[in-house]
Amino acid sequence: MTLSVQVMGDDTRPGVLDEQTNSAILAARAAAELPARFVWGAATSAYQIEGAVTAGGRGPSIWDTFASTPGKTWRGESGDPACDHYHRYAEDVRLMADLGLGAYRFSVAWPRIQPTGQGPANPAGIAFYDRLVDELLAAGIDPWPTMYHWDLPQALQDRGGWVERDTAYRFGDYVALVADALSDRVRHWSTLNEPWCAAFEGHMSGRHAPGIQSPVAAVRVVHHLLVGHGLAVAALRSRGEAEVGISLNLIPAEPADDSPGAEDAARLVDGQQIRLFLDPLLRGRYPDDVVGDFARAGAELPIVGDDAKLIGSPIDWIGVNYYSPHIVLAGTDPRRTSPFIPGDAVLSVRTTEDVTALGWPVRPRCFAALLRRLHRDYPGIPLYVHENGAAFHDVVSAGGEVDDSDRRGYLARHIDVVREVAVDGVDVRGYFAWSLFDNYEWAEGYRMRFGIVHVDFATQRRTLKASGRWYSQLIKTHRQTRGT
Ligand code: FCB
């Protein structure tokens, strides 16, 4: 089936078709052309949705501490109560089943499993994920847990956190406990979510927990997270036939102009955002230019012995989180909170053209270029889009409806990119929308809504948005068309 369509986006003039018609056509095309076994999912993370921060003996995490520190998050908001998913998981799984999701990506809260970051598993913590996994399987939904989505037990932070190598070993132990409990039913495991954010936003810009601003710390954290990943892969492999991967935010960098300074800033950002992770994971060594940029700031990767082999242990796929590109120039961030190293090398340029509520540029062509480049530069590794979505300021109508056409359009244009590159032979096997729910958007608090399901945080009422209806229809049409 071939459909001819002018796609609204950064490559064509908008307005030929209205957004709703455009999105309907793109959905029909994706349903017709994506492979039968393509995985449709949605993603969340523990701290962003669970709430219940002291239930079942959960210990405090670095995000509880950070959010309760004045001035760190929007209006001091924290992940309590978020979507109260801890108590409402059964209702939430029913909603996922109604949507037709084939897979659900969630994260396991380390402080529920080990309230102080070490020692035996806390039975109440394990029991929660046991129930969730059983509920998902009963609904025909494949569970895709992520082992670390930024909620380090505070007790480990008190001993230095990821700056210290010991935390990587603690992480390996924790993953083993979760695997012991769930590997009889869970097949797809992601070790880490966006180690770039944990390292650079957590320890360089300080915008995320634990709020440190030090290039030396950030670089140590990068390496220890990757060592932790390697240990987690080993723990999972030794417990069965698991499929293991890692979820990375592979944000492409665009020079804002053609000056040599902008080109070099784009190289530096590309290095720290993409190659710093994919090279050691898939090619066995860190990129030389990135090591050089770190050295300019007096920072060094604390490599010990056979670390390269551990970090490069074979994995089964890469989870690609993509929202938007960085647009960069050489220079110093006036707020002095650059996440990049050295701190005075990169100025992120803001644009007002086709942006989301967070000011993130909507650029589906950059997504296409990224997926093609991953396929070219790192051949042979399957890709899953593990996060993709957009924050917009939703309006709830008097009748309780959310007609989020901007989000629907965003999803349609990006899923169309996945279709396009898959047809051209890029091995992309699934798509997880970020996010299933409006939730706690870290330092932005609750004001930035990414959900395809609206959450009224006062009443915890869930309402499917227009984007969610569209996504659900796409999944169901794909299933019918491909006979799965
Ligand atoms: C990603 C995070 C996710 C969410 C989205 C918007 O960086 O993995 O938790 O905050 O951005």
mmCIF file of C-alpha atoms in Angstrom, residues 227-454:
data_model
loop_
_atom_site.group_PDB
_atom_site.id
_atom_site.type_symbol
_atom_site.label_atom_id
_atom_site.label_comp_id
_atom_site.label_asym_id
_atom_site.label_seq_id
_atom_site.Cartn_x
_atom_site.Cartn_y
_atom_site.Cartn_z
ATOM 1 C CA VAL A 227 30.984 -0.370 35.009
ATOM 2 C CA GLY A 228 27.660 -0.843 36.832
ATOM 3 C CA HIS A 229 26.028 -1.577 33.490
ATOM 4 C CA GLY A 230 28.649 -4.257 32.762
ATOM 5 C CA LEU A 231 28.139 -5.871 36.153
ATOM 6 C CA ALA A 232 24.367 -5.780 35.646
ATOM 7 C CA VAL A 233 24.697 -7.468 32.247
ATOM 8 C CA ALA A 234 26.776 -10.220 33.877
ATOM 9 C CA ALA A 235 24.223 -10.671 36.685
ATOM 10 C CA LEU A 236 21.359 -10.933 34.203
ATOM 11 C CA ARG A 237 23.192 -13.276 31.835
ATOM 12 C CA SER A 238 24.081 -15.635 34.660
ATOM 13 C CA ARG A 239 20.386 -15.919 35.477
ATOM 14 C CA GLY A 240 19.082 -17.096 32.151
ATOM 15 C CA GLU A 241 18.358 -16.273 28.594
ATOM 16 C CA ALA A 242 17.541 -12.611 29.131
ATOM 17 C CA GLU A 243 17.705 -10.008 26.401
ATOM 18 C CA VAL A 244 19.682 -7.145 27.831
ATOM 19 C CA GLY A 245 20.255 -3.601 26.630
ATOM 20 C CA ILE A 246 20.655 -0.032 27.806
ATOM 21 C CA SER A 247 18.526 3.089 27.201
ATOM 22 C CA LEU A 248 20.519 6.115 26.060
ATOM 23 C CA ASN A 249 19.482 9.667 25.248
ATOM 24 C CA LEU A 250 21.328 10.001 21.975
ATOM 25 C CA ILE A 251 20.745 13.699 21.427
ATOM 26 C CA PRO A 252 22.206 14.828 18.107
ATOM 27 C CA ALA A 253 24.074 18.142 17.941
ATOM 28 C CA GLU A 254 23.498 20.754 15.240
ATOM 29 C CA PRO A 255 25.926 23.672 14.817
ATOM 30 C CA ALA A 256 23.895 26.905 14.974
ATOM 31 C CA ASP A 257 25.969 28.427 12.165
ATOM 32 C CA ASP A 258 28.894 27.433 9.960
ATOM 33 C CA SER A 259 31.603 28.981 12.127
ATOM 34 C CA PRO A 260 34.475 26.648 13.097
ATOM 35 C CA GLY A 261 33.608 27.294 16.748
ATOM 36 C CA ALA A 262 30.061 26.021 16.248
ATOM 37 C CA GLU A 263 31.355 22.976 14.370
ATOM 38 C CA ASP A 264 33.697 22.165 17.228
ATOM 39 C CA ALA A 265 30.966 22.689 19.832
ATOM 40 C CA ALA A 266 28.806 20.223 17.869
ATOM 41 C CA ARG A 267 31.682 17.724 17.779
ATOM 42 C CA LEU A 268 32.159 18.095 21.527
ATOM 43 C CA VAL A 269 28.462 17.629 22.272
ATOM 44 C CA ASP A 270 28.183 14.686 19.884
ATOM 45 C CA GLY A 271 31.178 13.153 21.638
ATOM 46 C CA GLN A 272 29.819 13.502 25.163
ATOM 47 C CA GLN A 273 26.239 12.673 24.308
ATOM 48 C CA ILE A 274 26.560 9.811 21.828
ATOM 49 C CA ARG A 275 30.084 8.452 21.278
ATOM 50 C CA LEU A 276 31.107 8.569 24.961
ATOM 51 C CA PHE A 277 28.535 5.835 25.598
ATOM 52 C CA LEU A 278 28.188 3.901 22.355
ATOM 53 C CA ASP A 279 31.929 3.587 21.679
ATOM 54 C CA PRO A 280 32.860 1.795 24.917
ATOM 55 C CA LEU A 281 29.633 -0.250 24.835
ATOM 56 C CA LEU A 282 29.903 -1.378 21.222
ATOM 57 C CA ARG A 283 33.504 -0.723 20.120
ATOM 58 C CA GLY A 284 35.402 -1.436 23.308
ATOM 59 C CA ARG A 285 37.005 1.991 23.937
ATOM 60 C CA TYR A 286 36.295 5.604 24.803
ATOM 61 C CA PRO A 287 36.684 8.147 21.979
ATOM 62 C CA ASP A 288 40.046 9.979 22.060
ATOM 63 C CA ASP A 289 38.646 13.454 21.358
ATOM 64 C CA VAL A 290 36.231 13.185 24.308
ATOM 65 C CA VAL A 291 39.014 12.027 26.629
ATOM 66 C CA GLY A 292 40.918 15.123 25.419
ATOM 67 C CA ASP A 293 37.988 17.468 26.153
ATOM 68 C CA PHE A 294 37.768 16.026 29.667
ATOM 69 C CA ALA A 295 41.513 16.501 30.190
ATOM 70 C CA ARG A 296 41.139 20.221 29.365
ATOM 71 C CA ALA A 297 38.906 20.433 32.460
ATOM 72 C CA GLY A 298 41.299 18.341 34.564
ATOM 73 C CA ALA A 299 38.915 15.378 34.513
ATOM 74 C CA GLU A 300 39.838 11.761 33.877
ATOM 75 C CA LEU A 301 37.931 8.508 33.402
ATOM 76 C CA PRO A 302 38.896 6.268 36.360
ATOM 77 C CA ILE A 303 39.550 3.136 34.304
ATOM 78 C CA VAL A 304 40.780 0.089 36.189
ATOM 79 C CA GLY A 305 42.158 -3.178 34.752
ATOM 80 C CA ASP A 306 39.739 -4.978 32.461
ATOM 81 C CA ASP A 307 36.960 -2.374 32.609
ATOM 82 C CA ALA A 308 36.832 -2.016 28.828
ATOM 83 C CA LYS A 309 35.969 -5.695 28.473
ATOM 84 C CA LEU A 310 33.314 -5.496 31.184
ATOM 85 C CA ILE A 311 31.673 -2.399 29.691
ATOM 86 C CA GLY A 312 31.838 -3.880 26.211
ATOM 87 C CA SER A 313 30.094 -7.145 27.203
ATOM 88 C CA PRO A 314 27.773 -8.130 24.351
ATOM 89 C CA ILE A 315 24.269 -6.680 24.573
ATOM 90 C CA ASP A 316 21.171 -7.400 22.543
ATOM 91 C CA TRP A 317 19.898 -3.940 21.663
ATOM 92 C CA ILE A 318 20.160 -0.236 22.304
ATOM 93 C CA GLY A 319 17.170 1.732 23.590
ATOM 94 C CA VAL A 320 17.170 5.107 21.838
ATOM 95 C CA ASN A 321 15.587 8.030 23.680
ATOM 96 C CA TYR A 322 15.052 10.938 21.303
ATOM 97 C CA TYR A 323 13.126 14.175 21.777
ATOM 98 C CA SER A 324 15.011 16.949 20.034
ATOM 99 C CA PRO A 325 18.495 18.048 18.918
ATOM 100 C CA HIS A 326 20.944 20.366 20.684
ATOM 101 C CA ILE A 327 21.635 23.512 18.640
ATOM 102 C CA VAL A 328 25.033 24.835 19.694
ATOM 103 C CA LEU A 329 27.667 27.533 19.366
ATOM 104 C CA ALA A 330 31.061 27.969 20.983
ATOM 105 C CA GLY A 331 30.798 29.997 24.179
ATOM 106 C CA THR A 332 29.790 30.050 27.798
ATOM 107 C CA ASP A 333 26.283 29.458 29.069
ATOM 108 C CA PRO A 334 25.379 32.786 30.757
ATOM 109 C CA ARG A 335 23.700 30.892 33.621
ATOM 110 C CA ARG A 336 26.926 28.900 34.006
ATOM 111 C CA THR A 337 25.078 25.627 34.130
ATOM 112 C CA SER A 338 26.384 23.943 31.008
ATOM 113 C CA PRO A 339 26.200 20.169 31.291
ATOM 114 C CA PHE A 340 29.144 19.851 28.880
ATOM 115 C CA ILE A 341 32.852 19.649 29.706
ATOM 116 C CA PRO A 342 34.726 21.990 29.774
ATOM 117 C CA GLY A 343 31.957 24.170 31.135
ATOM 118 C CA ASP A 344 32.846 27.164 28.962
ATOM 119 C CA ALA A 345 32.954 25.339 25.616
ATOM 120 C CA VAL A 346 29.320 25.103 24.530
ATOM 121 C CA LEU A 347 26.496 27.586 24.368
ATOM 122 C CA SER A 348 23.102 25.992 23.760
ATOM 123 C CA VAL A 349 21.017 28.167 21.459
ATOM 124 C CA ARG A 350 17.314 28.440 22.088
ATOM 125 C CA THR A 351 14.889 28.765 19.225
ATOM 126 C CA THR A 352 11.208 29.682 19.263
ATOM 127 C CA GLU A 353 10.390 28.026 15.965
ATOM 128 C CA ASP A 354 8.326 24.827 16.219
ATOM 129 C CA VAL A 355 9.154 24.056 19.854
ATOM 130 C CA THR A 356 7.406 22.188 22.667
ATOM 131 C CA ALA A 357 6.394 23.679 26.017
ATOM 132 C CA LEU A 358 9.914 23.009 27.278
ATOM 133 C CA GLY A 359 11.342 24.951 24.336
ATOM 134 C CA TRP A 360 12.677 21.754 22.777
ATOM 135 C CA PRO A 361 12.798 22.084 18.957
ATOM 136 C CA VAL A 362 10.565 19.632 17.086
ATOM 137 C CA ARG A 363 12.850 18.227 14.389
ATOM 138 C CA PRO A 364 11.813 14.819 13.039
ATOM 139 C CA ARG A 365 14.462 15.013 10.295
ATOM 140 C CA CYS A 366 17.177 15.022 12.999
ATOM 141 C CA PHE A 367 15.600 11.850 14.380
ATOM 142 C CA ALA A 368 15.766 10.234 10.943
ATOM 143 C CA ALA A 369 19.408 11.250 10.546
ATOM 144 C CA LEU A 370 20.213 9.884 14.018
ATOM 145 C CA LEU A 371 18.657 6.466 13.377
ATOM 146 C CA ARG A 372 20.403 6.167 9.998
ATOM 147 C CA ARG A 373 23.716 7.199 11.517
ATOM 148 C CA LEU A 374 23.408 4.645 14.360
ATOM 149 C CA HIS A 375 22.728 1.940 11.794
ATOM 150 C CA ARG A 376 25.759 3.042 9.762
ATOM 151 C CA ASP A 377 28.272 3.714 12.568
ATOM 152 C CA TYR A 378 27.287 0.903 14.933
ATOM 153 C CA PRO A 379 26.126 -1.839 12.566
ATOM 154 C CA GLY A 380 24.479 -5.020 13.724
ATOM 155 C CA ILE A 381 22.841 -3.812 16.938
ATOM 156 C CA PRO A 382 19.023 -3.742 16.938
ATOM 157 C CA LEU A 383 17.403 -0.504 18.026
ATOM 158 C CA TYR A 384 14.250 0.150 20.029
ATOM 159 C CA VAL A 385 12.947 3.679 20.434
ATOM 160 C CA HIS A 386 12.651 3.649 24.229
ATOM 161 C CA GLU A 387 11.398 7.206 24.671
ATOM 162 C CA ASN A 388 9.912 9.778 22.325
ATOM 163 C CA GLY A 389 7.239 12.339 23.034
ATOM 164 C CA ALA A 390 6.528 15.956 23.833
ATOM 165 C CA ALA A 391 5.409 18.296 26.600
ATOM 166 C CA PHE A 392 2.632 20.688 25.669
ATOM 167 C CA HIS A 393 0.344 22.748 27.849
ATOM 168 C CA ASP A 394 -2.848 20.729 27.610
ATOM 169 C CA VAL A 395 -6.278 22.234 27.983
ATOM 170 C CA VAL A 396 -8.994 20.145 29.578
ATOM 171 C CA SER A 397 -12.389 20.961 28.059
ATOM 172 C CA ALA A 398 -15.556 21.428 30.102
ATOM 173 C CA GLY A 399 -16.483 17.889 29.121
ATOM 174 C CA GLY A 400 -13.134 16.587 30.415
ATOM 175 C CA GLU A 401 -11.582 16.001 26.972
ATOM 176 C CA VAL A 402 -7.963 16.783 26.102
ATOM 177 C CA ASP A 403 -7.581 17.534 22.414
ATOM 178 C CA ASP A 404 -3.774 17.524 22.323
ATOM 179 C CA SER A 405 -3.374 17.826 18.586
ATOM 180 C CA ASP A 406 0.187 19.185 18.959
ATOM 181 C CA ARG A 407 1.297 16.021 20.774
ATOM 182 C CA ARG A 408 -0.566 13.787 18.332
ATOM 183 C CA GLY A 409 1.197 15.586 15.476
ATOM 184 C CA TYR A 410 4.577 15.177 17.182
ATOM 185 C CA LEU A 411 4.067 11.438 17.688
ATOM 186 C CA ALA A 412 2.767 10.964 14.147
ATOM 187 C CA ARG A 413 5.730 12.732 12.570
ATOM 188 C CA HIS A 414 8.290 10.819 14.639
ATOM 189 C CA ILE A 415 6.645 7.427 14.173
ATOM 190 C CA ASP A 416 6.622 8.184 10.459
ATOM 191 C CA VAL A 417 10.398 8.605 10.681
ATOM 192 C CA VAL A 418 10.667 5.178 12.316
ATOM 193 C CA ARG A 419 8.606 3.735 9.464
ATOM 194 C CA GLU A 420 10.712 5.496 6.845
ATOM 195 C CA VAL A 421 14.070 4.273 8.175
ATOM 196 C CA ALA A 422 12.758 0.770 8.907
ATOM 197 C CA VAL A 423 11.604 0.471 5.296
ATOM 198 C CA ASP A 424 15.130 1.490 4.275
ATOM 199 C CA GLY A 425 16.646 -1.311 6.329
ATOM 200 C CA VAL A 426 17.489 0.307 9.680
ATOM 201 C CA ASP A 427 16.934 -2.424 12.280
ATOM 202 C CA VAL A 428 14.483 -0.590 14.528
ATOM 203 C CA ARG A 429 12.166 -3.042 16.211
ATOM 204 C CA GLY A 430 9.878 -1.083 18.486
ATOM 205 C CA TYR A 431 8.584 2.255 19.714
ATOM 206 C CA PHE A 432 7.731 3.282 23.284
ATOM 207 C CA ALA A 433 5.868 6.560 23.686
ATOM 208 C CA TRP A 434 7.031 8.830 26.498
ATOM 209 C CA SER A 435 4.940 8.874 28.432
ATOM 210 C CA LEU A 436 1.983 6.736 29.274
ATOM 211 C CA PHE A 437 0.970 9.280 31.942
ATOM 212 C CA ASP A 438 1.420 12.912 32.759
ATOM 213 C CA ASN A 439 3.888 12.591 35.613
ATOM 214 C CA TYR A 440 6.586 14.204 37.728
ATOM 215 C CA GLU A 441 8.924 15.774 35.191
ATOM 216 C CA TRP A 442 11.951 15.995 37.514
ATOM 217 C CA ALA A 443 13.098 19.562 38.194
ATOM 218 C CA GLU A 444 10.133 20.840 36.137
ATOM 219 C CA GLY A 445 7.678 19.312 38.590
ATOM 220 C CA TYR A 446 4.136 18.551 37.407
ATOM 221 C CA ARG A 447 3.735 21.493 35.066
ATOM 222 C CA MET A 448 5.324 19.751 32.071
ATOM 223 C CA ARG A 449 2.919 17.130 30.796
ATOM 224 C CA PHE A 450 4.174 14.397 28.454
ATOM 225 C CA GLY A 451 1.341 11.868 28.846
ATOM 226 C CA ILE A 452 -0.890 10.309 26.239
ATOM 227 C CA VAL A 453 -3.108 9.846 29.285
ATOM 228 C CA HIS A 454 -4.028 12.961 31.252
#
